[in-house]
mmCIF file of C-alpha atoms in Angstrom:
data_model
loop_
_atom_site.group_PDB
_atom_site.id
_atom_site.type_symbol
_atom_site.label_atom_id
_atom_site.label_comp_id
_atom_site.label_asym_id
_atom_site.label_seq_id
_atom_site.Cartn_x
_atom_site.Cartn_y
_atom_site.Cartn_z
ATOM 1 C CA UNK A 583 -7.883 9.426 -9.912
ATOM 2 C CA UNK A 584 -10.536 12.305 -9.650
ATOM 3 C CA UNK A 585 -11.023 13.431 -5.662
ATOM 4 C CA UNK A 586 -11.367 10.646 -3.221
ATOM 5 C CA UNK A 587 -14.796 11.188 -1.215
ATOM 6 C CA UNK A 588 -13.916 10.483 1.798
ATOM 7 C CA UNK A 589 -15.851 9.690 5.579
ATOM 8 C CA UNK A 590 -13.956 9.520 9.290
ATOM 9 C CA UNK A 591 -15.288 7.976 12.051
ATOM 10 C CA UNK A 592 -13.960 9.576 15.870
ATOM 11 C CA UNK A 593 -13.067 13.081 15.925
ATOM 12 C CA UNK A 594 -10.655 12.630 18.735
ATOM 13 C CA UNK A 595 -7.382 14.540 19.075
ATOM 14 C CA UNK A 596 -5.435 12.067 16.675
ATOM 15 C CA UNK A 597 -8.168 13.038 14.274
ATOM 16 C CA UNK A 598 -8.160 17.055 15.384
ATOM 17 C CA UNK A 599 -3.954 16.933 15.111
ATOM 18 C CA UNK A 600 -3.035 14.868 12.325
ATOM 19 C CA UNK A 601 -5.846 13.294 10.075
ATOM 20 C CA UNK A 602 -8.367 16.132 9.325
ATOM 21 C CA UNK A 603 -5.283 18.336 8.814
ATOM 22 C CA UNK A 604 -3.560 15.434 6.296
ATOM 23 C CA UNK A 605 -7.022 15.406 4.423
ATOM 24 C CA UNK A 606 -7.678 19.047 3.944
ATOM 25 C CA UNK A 607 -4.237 19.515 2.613
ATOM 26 C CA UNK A 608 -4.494 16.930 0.124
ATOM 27 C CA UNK A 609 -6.003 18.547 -3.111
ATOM 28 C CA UNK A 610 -7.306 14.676 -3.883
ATOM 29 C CA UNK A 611 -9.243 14.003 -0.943
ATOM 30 C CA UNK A 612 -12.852 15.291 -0.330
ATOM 31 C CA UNK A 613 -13.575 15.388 3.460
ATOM 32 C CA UNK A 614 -17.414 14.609 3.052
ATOM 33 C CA UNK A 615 -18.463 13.524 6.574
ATOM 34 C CA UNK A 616 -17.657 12.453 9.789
ATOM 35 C CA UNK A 617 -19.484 10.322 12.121
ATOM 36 C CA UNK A 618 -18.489 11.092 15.876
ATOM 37 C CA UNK A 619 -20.526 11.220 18.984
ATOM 38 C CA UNK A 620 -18.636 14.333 20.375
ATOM 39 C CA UNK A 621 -18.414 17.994 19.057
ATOM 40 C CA UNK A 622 -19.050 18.046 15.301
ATOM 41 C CA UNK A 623 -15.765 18.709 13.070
ATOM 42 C CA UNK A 624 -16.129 22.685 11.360
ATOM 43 C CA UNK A 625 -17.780 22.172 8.173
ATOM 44 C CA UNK A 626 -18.559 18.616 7.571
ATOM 45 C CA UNK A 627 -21.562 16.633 7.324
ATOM 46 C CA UNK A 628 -22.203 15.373 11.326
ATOM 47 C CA UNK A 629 -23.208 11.575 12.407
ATOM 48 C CA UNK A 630 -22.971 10.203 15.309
ATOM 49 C CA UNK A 631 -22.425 6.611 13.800
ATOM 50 C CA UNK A 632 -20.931 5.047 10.894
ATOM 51 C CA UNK A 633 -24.228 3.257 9.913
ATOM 52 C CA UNK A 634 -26.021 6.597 9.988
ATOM 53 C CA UNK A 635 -23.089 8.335 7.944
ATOM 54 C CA UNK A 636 -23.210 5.134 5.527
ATOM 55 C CA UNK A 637 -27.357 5.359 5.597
ATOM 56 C CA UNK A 638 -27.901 8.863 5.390
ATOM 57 C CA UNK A 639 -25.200 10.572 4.431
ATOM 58 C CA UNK A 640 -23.328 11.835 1.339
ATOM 59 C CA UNK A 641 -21.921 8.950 -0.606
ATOM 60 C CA UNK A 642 -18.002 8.792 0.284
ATOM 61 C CA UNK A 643 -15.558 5.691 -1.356
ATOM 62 C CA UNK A 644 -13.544 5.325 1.186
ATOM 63 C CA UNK A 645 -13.993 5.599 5.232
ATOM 64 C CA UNK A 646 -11.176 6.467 7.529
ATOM 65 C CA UNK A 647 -10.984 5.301 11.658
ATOM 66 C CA UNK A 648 -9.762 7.265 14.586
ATOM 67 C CA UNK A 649 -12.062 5.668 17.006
ATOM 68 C CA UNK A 650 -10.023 3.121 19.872
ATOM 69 C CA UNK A 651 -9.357 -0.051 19.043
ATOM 70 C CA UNK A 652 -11.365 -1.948 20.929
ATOM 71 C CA UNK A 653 -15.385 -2.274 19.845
ATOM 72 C CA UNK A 654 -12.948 -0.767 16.066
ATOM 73 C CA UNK A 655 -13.415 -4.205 14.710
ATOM 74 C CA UNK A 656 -17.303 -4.587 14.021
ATOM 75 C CA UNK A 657 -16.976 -0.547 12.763
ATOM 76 C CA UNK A 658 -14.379 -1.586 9.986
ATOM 77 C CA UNK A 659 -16.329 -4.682 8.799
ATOM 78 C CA UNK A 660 -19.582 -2.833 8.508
ATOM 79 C CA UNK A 661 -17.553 -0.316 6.048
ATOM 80 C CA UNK A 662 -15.746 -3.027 4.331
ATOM 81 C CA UNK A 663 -19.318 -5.033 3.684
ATOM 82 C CA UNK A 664 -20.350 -1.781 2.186
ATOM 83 C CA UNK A 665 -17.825 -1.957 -0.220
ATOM 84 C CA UNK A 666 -15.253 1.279 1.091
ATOM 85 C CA UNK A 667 -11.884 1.240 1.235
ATOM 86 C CA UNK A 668 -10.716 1.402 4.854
ATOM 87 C CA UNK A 669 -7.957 3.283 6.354
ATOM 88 C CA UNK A 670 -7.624 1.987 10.454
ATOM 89 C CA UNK A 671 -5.803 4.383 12.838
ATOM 90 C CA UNK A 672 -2.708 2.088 14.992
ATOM 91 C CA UNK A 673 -3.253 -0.413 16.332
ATOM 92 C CA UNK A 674 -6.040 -2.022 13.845
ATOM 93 C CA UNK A 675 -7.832 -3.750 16.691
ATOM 94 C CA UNK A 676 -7.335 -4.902 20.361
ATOM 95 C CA UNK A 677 -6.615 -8.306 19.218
ATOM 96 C CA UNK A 678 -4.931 -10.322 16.291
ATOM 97 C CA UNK A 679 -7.297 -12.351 15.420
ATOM 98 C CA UNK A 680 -10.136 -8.637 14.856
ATOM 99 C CA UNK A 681 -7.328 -7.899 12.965
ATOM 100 C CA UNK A 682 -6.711 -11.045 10.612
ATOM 101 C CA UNK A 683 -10.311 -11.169 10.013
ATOM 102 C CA UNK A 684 -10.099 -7.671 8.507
ATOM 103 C CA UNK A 685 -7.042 -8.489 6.067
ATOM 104 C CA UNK A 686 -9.129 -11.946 4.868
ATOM 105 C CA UNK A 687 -12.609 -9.445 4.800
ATOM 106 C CA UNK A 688 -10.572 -6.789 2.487
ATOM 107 C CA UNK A 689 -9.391 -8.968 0.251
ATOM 108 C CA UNK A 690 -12.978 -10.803 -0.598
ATOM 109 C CA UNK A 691 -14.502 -7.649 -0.861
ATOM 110 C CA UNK A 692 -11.989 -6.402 -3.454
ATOM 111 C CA UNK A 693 -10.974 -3.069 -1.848
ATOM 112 C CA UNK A 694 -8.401 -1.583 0.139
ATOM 113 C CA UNK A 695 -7.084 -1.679 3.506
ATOM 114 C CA UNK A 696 -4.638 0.303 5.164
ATOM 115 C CA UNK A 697 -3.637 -0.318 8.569
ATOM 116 C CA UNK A 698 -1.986 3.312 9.416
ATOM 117 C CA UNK A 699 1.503 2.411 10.649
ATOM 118 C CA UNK A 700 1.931 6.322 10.231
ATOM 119 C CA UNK A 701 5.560 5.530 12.230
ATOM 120 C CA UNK A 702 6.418 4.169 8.852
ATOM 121 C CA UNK A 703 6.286 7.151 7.262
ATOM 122 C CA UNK A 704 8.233 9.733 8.874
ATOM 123 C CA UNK A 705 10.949 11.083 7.188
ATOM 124 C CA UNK A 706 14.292 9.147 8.241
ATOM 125 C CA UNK A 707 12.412 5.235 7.647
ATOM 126 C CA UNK A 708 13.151 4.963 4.310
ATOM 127 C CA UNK A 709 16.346 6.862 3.664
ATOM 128 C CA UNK A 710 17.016 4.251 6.884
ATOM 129 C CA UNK A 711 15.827 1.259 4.842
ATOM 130 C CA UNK A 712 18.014 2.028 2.134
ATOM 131 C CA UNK A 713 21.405 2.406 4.194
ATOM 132 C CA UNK A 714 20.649 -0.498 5.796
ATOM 133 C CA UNK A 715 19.983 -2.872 2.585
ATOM 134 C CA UNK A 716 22.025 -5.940 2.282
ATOM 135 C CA UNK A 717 24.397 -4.657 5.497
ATOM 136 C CA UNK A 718 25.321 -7.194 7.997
ATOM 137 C CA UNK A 719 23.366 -6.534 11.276
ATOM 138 C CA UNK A 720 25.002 -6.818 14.830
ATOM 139 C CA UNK A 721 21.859 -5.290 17.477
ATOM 140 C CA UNK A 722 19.342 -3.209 17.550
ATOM 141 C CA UNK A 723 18.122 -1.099 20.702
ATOM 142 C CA UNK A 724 14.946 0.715 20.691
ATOM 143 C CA UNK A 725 14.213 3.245 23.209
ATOM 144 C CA UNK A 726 10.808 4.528 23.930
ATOM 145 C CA UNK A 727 9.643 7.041 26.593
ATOM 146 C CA UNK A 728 6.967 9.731 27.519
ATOM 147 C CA UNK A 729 4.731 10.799 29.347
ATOM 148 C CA UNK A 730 1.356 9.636 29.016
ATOM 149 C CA UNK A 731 -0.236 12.689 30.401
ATOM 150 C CA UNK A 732 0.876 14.865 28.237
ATOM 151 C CA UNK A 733 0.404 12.778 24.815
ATOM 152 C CA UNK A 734 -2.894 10.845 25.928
ATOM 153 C CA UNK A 735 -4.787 12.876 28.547
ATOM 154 C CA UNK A 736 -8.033 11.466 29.975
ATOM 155 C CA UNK A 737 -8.112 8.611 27.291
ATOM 156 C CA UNK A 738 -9.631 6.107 29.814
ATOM 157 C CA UNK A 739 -9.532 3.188 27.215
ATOM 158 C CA UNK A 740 -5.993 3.214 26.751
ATOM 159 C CA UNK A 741 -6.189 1.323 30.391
ATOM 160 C CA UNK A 742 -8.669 -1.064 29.583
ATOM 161 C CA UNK A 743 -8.337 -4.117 28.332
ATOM 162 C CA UNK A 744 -7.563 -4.204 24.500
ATOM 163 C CA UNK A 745 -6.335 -0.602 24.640
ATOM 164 C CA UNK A 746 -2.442 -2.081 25.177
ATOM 165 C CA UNK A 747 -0.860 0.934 27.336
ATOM 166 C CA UNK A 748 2.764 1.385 27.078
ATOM 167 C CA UNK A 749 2.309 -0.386 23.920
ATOM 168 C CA UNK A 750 0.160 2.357 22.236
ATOM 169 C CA UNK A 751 3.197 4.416 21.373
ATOM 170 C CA UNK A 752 5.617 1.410 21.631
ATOM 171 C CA UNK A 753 3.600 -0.286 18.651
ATOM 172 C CA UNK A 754 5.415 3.010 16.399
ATOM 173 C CA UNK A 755 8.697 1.565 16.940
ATOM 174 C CA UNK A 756 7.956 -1.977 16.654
ATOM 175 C CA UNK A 757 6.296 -0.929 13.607
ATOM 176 C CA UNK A 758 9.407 1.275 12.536
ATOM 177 C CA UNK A 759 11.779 -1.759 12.874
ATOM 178 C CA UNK A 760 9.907 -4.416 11.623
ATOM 179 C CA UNK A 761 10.175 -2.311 8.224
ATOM 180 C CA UNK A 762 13.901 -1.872 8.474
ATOM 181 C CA UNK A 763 14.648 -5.557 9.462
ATOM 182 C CA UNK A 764 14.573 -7.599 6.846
ATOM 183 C CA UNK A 765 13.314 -10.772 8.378
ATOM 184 C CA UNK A 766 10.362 -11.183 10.941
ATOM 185 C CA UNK A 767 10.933 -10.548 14.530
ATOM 186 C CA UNK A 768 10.205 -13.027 17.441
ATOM 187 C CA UNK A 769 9.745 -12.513 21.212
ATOM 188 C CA UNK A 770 12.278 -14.247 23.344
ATOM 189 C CA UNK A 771 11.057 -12.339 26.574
ATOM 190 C CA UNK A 772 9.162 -9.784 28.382
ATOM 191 C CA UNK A 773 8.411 -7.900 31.372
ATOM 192 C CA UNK A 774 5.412 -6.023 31.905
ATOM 193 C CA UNK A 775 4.747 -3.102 34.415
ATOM 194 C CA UNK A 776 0.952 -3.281 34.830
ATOM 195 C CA UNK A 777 -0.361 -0.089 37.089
ATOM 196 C CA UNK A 778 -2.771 -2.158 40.403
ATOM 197 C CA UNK A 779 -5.501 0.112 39.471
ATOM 198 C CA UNK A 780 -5.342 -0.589 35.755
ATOM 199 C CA UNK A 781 -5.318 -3.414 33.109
ATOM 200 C CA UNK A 782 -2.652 -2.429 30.677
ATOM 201 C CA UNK A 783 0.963 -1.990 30.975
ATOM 202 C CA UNK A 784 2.565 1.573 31.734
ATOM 203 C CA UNK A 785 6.256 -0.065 30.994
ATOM 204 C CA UNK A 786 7.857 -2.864 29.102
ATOM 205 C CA UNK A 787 11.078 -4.279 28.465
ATOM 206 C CA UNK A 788 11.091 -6.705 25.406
ATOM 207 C CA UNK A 789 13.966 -8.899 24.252
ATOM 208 C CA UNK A 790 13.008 -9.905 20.343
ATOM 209 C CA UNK A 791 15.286 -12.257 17.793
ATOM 210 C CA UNK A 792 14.900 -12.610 13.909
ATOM 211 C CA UNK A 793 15.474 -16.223 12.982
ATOM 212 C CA UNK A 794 19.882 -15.351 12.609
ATOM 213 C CA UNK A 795 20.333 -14.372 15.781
ATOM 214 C CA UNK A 796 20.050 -10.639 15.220
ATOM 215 C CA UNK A 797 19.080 -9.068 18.655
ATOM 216 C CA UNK A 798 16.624 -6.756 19.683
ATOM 217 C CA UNK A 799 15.972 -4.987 22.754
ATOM 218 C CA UNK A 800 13.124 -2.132 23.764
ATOM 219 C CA UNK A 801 12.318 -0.109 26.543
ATOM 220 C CA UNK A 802 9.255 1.532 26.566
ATOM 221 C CA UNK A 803 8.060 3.713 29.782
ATOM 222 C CA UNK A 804 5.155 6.073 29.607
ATOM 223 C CA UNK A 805 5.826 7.873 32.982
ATOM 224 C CA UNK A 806 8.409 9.549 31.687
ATOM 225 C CA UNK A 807 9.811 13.160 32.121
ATOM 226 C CA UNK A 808 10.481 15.449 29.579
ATOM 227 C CA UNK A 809 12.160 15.084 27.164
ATOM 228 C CA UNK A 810 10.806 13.213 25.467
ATOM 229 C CA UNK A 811 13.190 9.810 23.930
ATOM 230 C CA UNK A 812 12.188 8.129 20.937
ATOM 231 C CA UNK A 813 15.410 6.553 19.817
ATOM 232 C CA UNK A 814 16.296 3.066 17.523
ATOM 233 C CA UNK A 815 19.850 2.154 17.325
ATOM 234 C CA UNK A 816 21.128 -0.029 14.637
ATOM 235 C CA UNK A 817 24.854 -1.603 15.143
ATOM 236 C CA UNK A 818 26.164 -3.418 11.813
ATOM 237 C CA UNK A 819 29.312 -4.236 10.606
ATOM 238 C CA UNK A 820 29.873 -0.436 8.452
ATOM 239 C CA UNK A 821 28.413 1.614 11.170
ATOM 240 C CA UNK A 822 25.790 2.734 13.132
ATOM 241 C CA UNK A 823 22.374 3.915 12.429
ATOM 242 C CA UNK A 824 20.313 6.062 14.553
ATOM 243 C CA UNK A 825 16.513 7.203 14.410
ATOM 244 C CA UNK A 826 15.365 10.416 17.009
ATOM 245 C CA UNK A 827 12.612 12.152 17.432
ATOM 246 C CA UNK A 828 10.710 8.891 16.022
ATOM 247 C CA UNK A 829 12.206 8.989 12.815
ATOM 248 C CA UNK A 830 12.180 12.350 12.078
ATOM 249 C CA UNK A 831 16.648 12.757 12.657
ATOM 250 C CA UNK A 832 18.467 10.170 11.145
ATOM 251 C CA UNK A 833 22.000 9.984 11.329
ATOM 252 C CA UNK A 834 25.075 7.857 10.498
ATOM 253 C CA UNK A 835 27.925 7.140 12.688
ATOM 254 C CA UNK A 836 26.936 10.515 14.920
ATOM 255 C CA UNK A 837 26.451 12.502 11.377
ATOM 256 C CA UNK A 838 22.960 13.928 10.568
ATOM 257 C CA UNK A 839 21.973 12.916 7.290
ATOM 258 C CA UNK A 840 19.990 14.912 4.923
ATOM 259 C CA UNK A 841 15.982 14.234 5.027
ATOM 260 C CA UNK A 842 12.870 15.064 2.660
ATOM 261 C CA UNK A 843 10.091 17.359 4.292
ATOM 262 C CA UNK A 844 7.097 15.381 4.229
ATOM 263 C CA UNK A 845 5.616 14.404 7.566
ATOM 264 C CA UNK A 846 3.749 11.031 8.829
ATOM 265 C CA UNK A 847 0.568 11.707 8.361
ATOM 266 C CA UNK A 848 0.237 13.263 5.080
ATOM 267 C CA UNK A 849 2.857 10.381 3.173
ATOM 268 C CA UNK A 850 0.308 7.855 4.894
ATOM 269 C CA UNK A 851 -2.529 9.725 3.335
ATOM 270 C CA UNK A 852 -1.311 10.143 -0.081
ATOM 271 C CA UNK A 853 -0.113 6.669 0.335
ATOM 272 C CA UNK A 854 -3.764 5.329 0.802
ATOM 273 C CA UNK A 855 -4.489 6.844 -2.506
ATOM 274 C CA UNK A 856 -1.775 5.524 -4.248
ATOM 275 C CA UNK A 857 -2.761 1.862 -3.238
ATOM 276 C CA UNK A 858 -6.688 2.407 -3.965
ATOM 277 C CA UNK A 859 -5.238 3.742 -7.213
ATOM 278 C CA UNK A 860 -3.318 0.023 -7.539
ATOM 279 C CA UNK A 861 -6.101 -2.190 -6.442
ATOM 280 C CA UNK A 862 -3.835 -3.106 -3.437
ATOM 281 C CA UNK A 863 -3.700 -3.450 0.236
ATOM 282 C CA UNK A 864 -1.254 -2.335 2.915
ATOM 283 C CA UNK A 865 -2.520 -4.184 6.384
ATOM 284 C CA UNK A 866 1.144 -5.266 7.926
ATOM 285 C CA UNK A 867 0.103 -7.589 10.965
ATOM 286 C CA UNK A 868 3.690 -8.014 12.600
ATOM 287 C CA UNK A 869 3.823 -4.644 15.027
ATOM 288 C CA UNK A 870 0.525 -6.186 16.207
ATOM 289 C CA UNK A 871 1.954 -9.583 16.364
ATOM 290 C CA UNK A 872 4.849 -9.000 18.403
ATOM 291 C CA UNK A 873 2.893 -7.011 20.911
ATOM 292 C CA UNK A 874 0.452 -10.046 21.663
ATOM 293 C CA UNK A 875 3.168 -12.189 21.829
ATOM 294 C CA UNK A 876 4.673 -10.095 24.620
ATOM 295 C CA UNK A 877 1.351 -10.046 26.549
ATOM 296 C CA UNK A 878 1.005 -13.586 26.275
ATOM 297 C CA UNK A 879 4.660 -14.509 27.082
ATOM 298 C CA UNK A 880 5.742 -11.781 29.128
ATOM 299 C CA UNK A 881 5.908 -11.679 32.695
ATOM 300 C CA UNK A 882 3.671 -9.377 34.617
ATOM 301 C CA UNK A 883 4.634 -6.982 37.816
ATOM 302 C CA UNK A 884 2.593 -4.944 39.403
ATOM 303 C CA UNK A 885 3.596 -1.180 39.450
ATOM 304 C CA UNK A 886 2.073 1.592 41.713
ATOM 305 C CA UNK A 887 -1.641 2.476 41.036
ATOM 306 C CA UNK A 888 -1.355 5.423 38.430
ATOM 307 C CA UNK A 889 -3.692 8.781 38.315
ATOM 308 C CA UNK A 890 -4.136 10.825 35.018
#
């Protein structure tokens, strides 16, 4: 495959720290323009909305989005009706059903989606994955804490409805496990901390259960001192397997284990070009899954009122 043109829509910090930097140091990805309605990004093509990048601007195949989740939805259809593969910053949408309708869209149109579990790709997942294969599994314990100020200043929508709080950096973990597990994950129960001057949750516990009985437990708090604790802990029957840093430190019954370099962001990017390359999509809907399930089965207190 010759260069992939490429467009991105929101030039927020996930876009400033990760994506732009992912695309530019991929040789096979053109950065042709981005569509953003605040400062322009250094060298690219500027629109201040996808249909005037798509109208206007240089042609691109494929259309990247760093934009929240909620109003994400209509965005991602309008590329996908215009025929561009998609690649959707976590989480795809602020509801299942936005993103279902994207998976059955993608697939009619005949190009590819990517929803960006980028979680998935640090380094210790699948050297994880592979330990893990056809071992017996006894519990799993995911740990997940920091603090929102320092990760997600002044990101009002996070708040909002559809913008899933706690869950915003809780969604890498569930995404993280869901790929080492080998069967689907339910929720059993939930408790969510909601803030009284906000609508999302700033704290969850969640008790989860594949269909053997393997448990599940996470804590997820995003009022959290430093430092910061991104932990999964797998118990089976030869050992136990432990995830820091979000994946980036694996290691084995208390031994590190050797890791390769690449980070999240560019493995998710070159993985996008691999499955354009296959004709194939990569739009997982189970992180997403389990974290409606928990707002729709979890119980709700109310925490103190919470200031950026």
């Amino acid at each position: 495959m010759e260069h992939l043109s490429l467009g991105l829509v929101g030039y927020g910090k996930i876009a400033q720290d990760q994506h732009v930097p992912a695309i530019l140091g991929n040789p096979g990805y053109q950065l042709r323009a981005v569509a953003t309605l605040g400062p322009p990004c250094p060298g690219v093509a500027h629109y201040t909305s996808l249909e005037a990048l798509l109208a206007e601007g240089p042609a691109v195949q494929a259309v990247a989005f760093c934009t929240p989740p909620q109003g994400r939805h209509a965005q991602v259809r309008q590329a996908l009706l215009a025929g561009k593969h998609v690649l959707v910053e976590k989480p795809p949408c602020a509801s299942l059903g936005e993103a279902m309708d994207l998976v059955e869209l993608a697939r009619a149109q005949g190009v590819t989606c990517l929803f960006a579990w980028h979680s998935r790709f640090a380094p210790a997942v699948e050297p994880a994955r592979q330990w893990l294969r056809g071992r017996t599994l006894r519990s799993v314990a995911i740990t997940w804490k920091e603090d929102v100020r320092k990760w997600h200043p002044g990101q009002a929508w996070i708040w909002q409805a559809g913008g899933q709080g706690v869950f915003d950096p809780g969604i890498n973990a569930l995404s993280i496990v869901t790929t080492l597990l080998p069967d689907p994950l339910f929720i059993t129960a939930a408790e969510l901390a909601v803030p009284a001057n906000h609508q999302a949750p700033i704290a969850a516990r969640l008790r989860m259960a594949d269909a053997h009985g393997v448990e599940v437990s996470a804590e997820f708090d995003w009022d959290h001192a430093e430092p910061d604790v991104w932990r999964v802990v797998i118990v089976t029957e030869d050992g136990v397997l432990r995830l820091e840093q979000g994946g980036a430190a694996l290691f084995i019954d208390d031994i590190a284990q050797p890791l390769p370099a690449e980070a999240e962001y560019p493995s998710l990017y070159r993985h996008f070009r691999q499955l354009i390359a296959t004709g194939a999509s990569d739009a997982d809907l189970q992180p997403l899954r389990l974290v409606a399930d928990a707002f729709m089965a979890g119980r709700r207190t109310q925490a103190a009122a919470f200031l950026d």
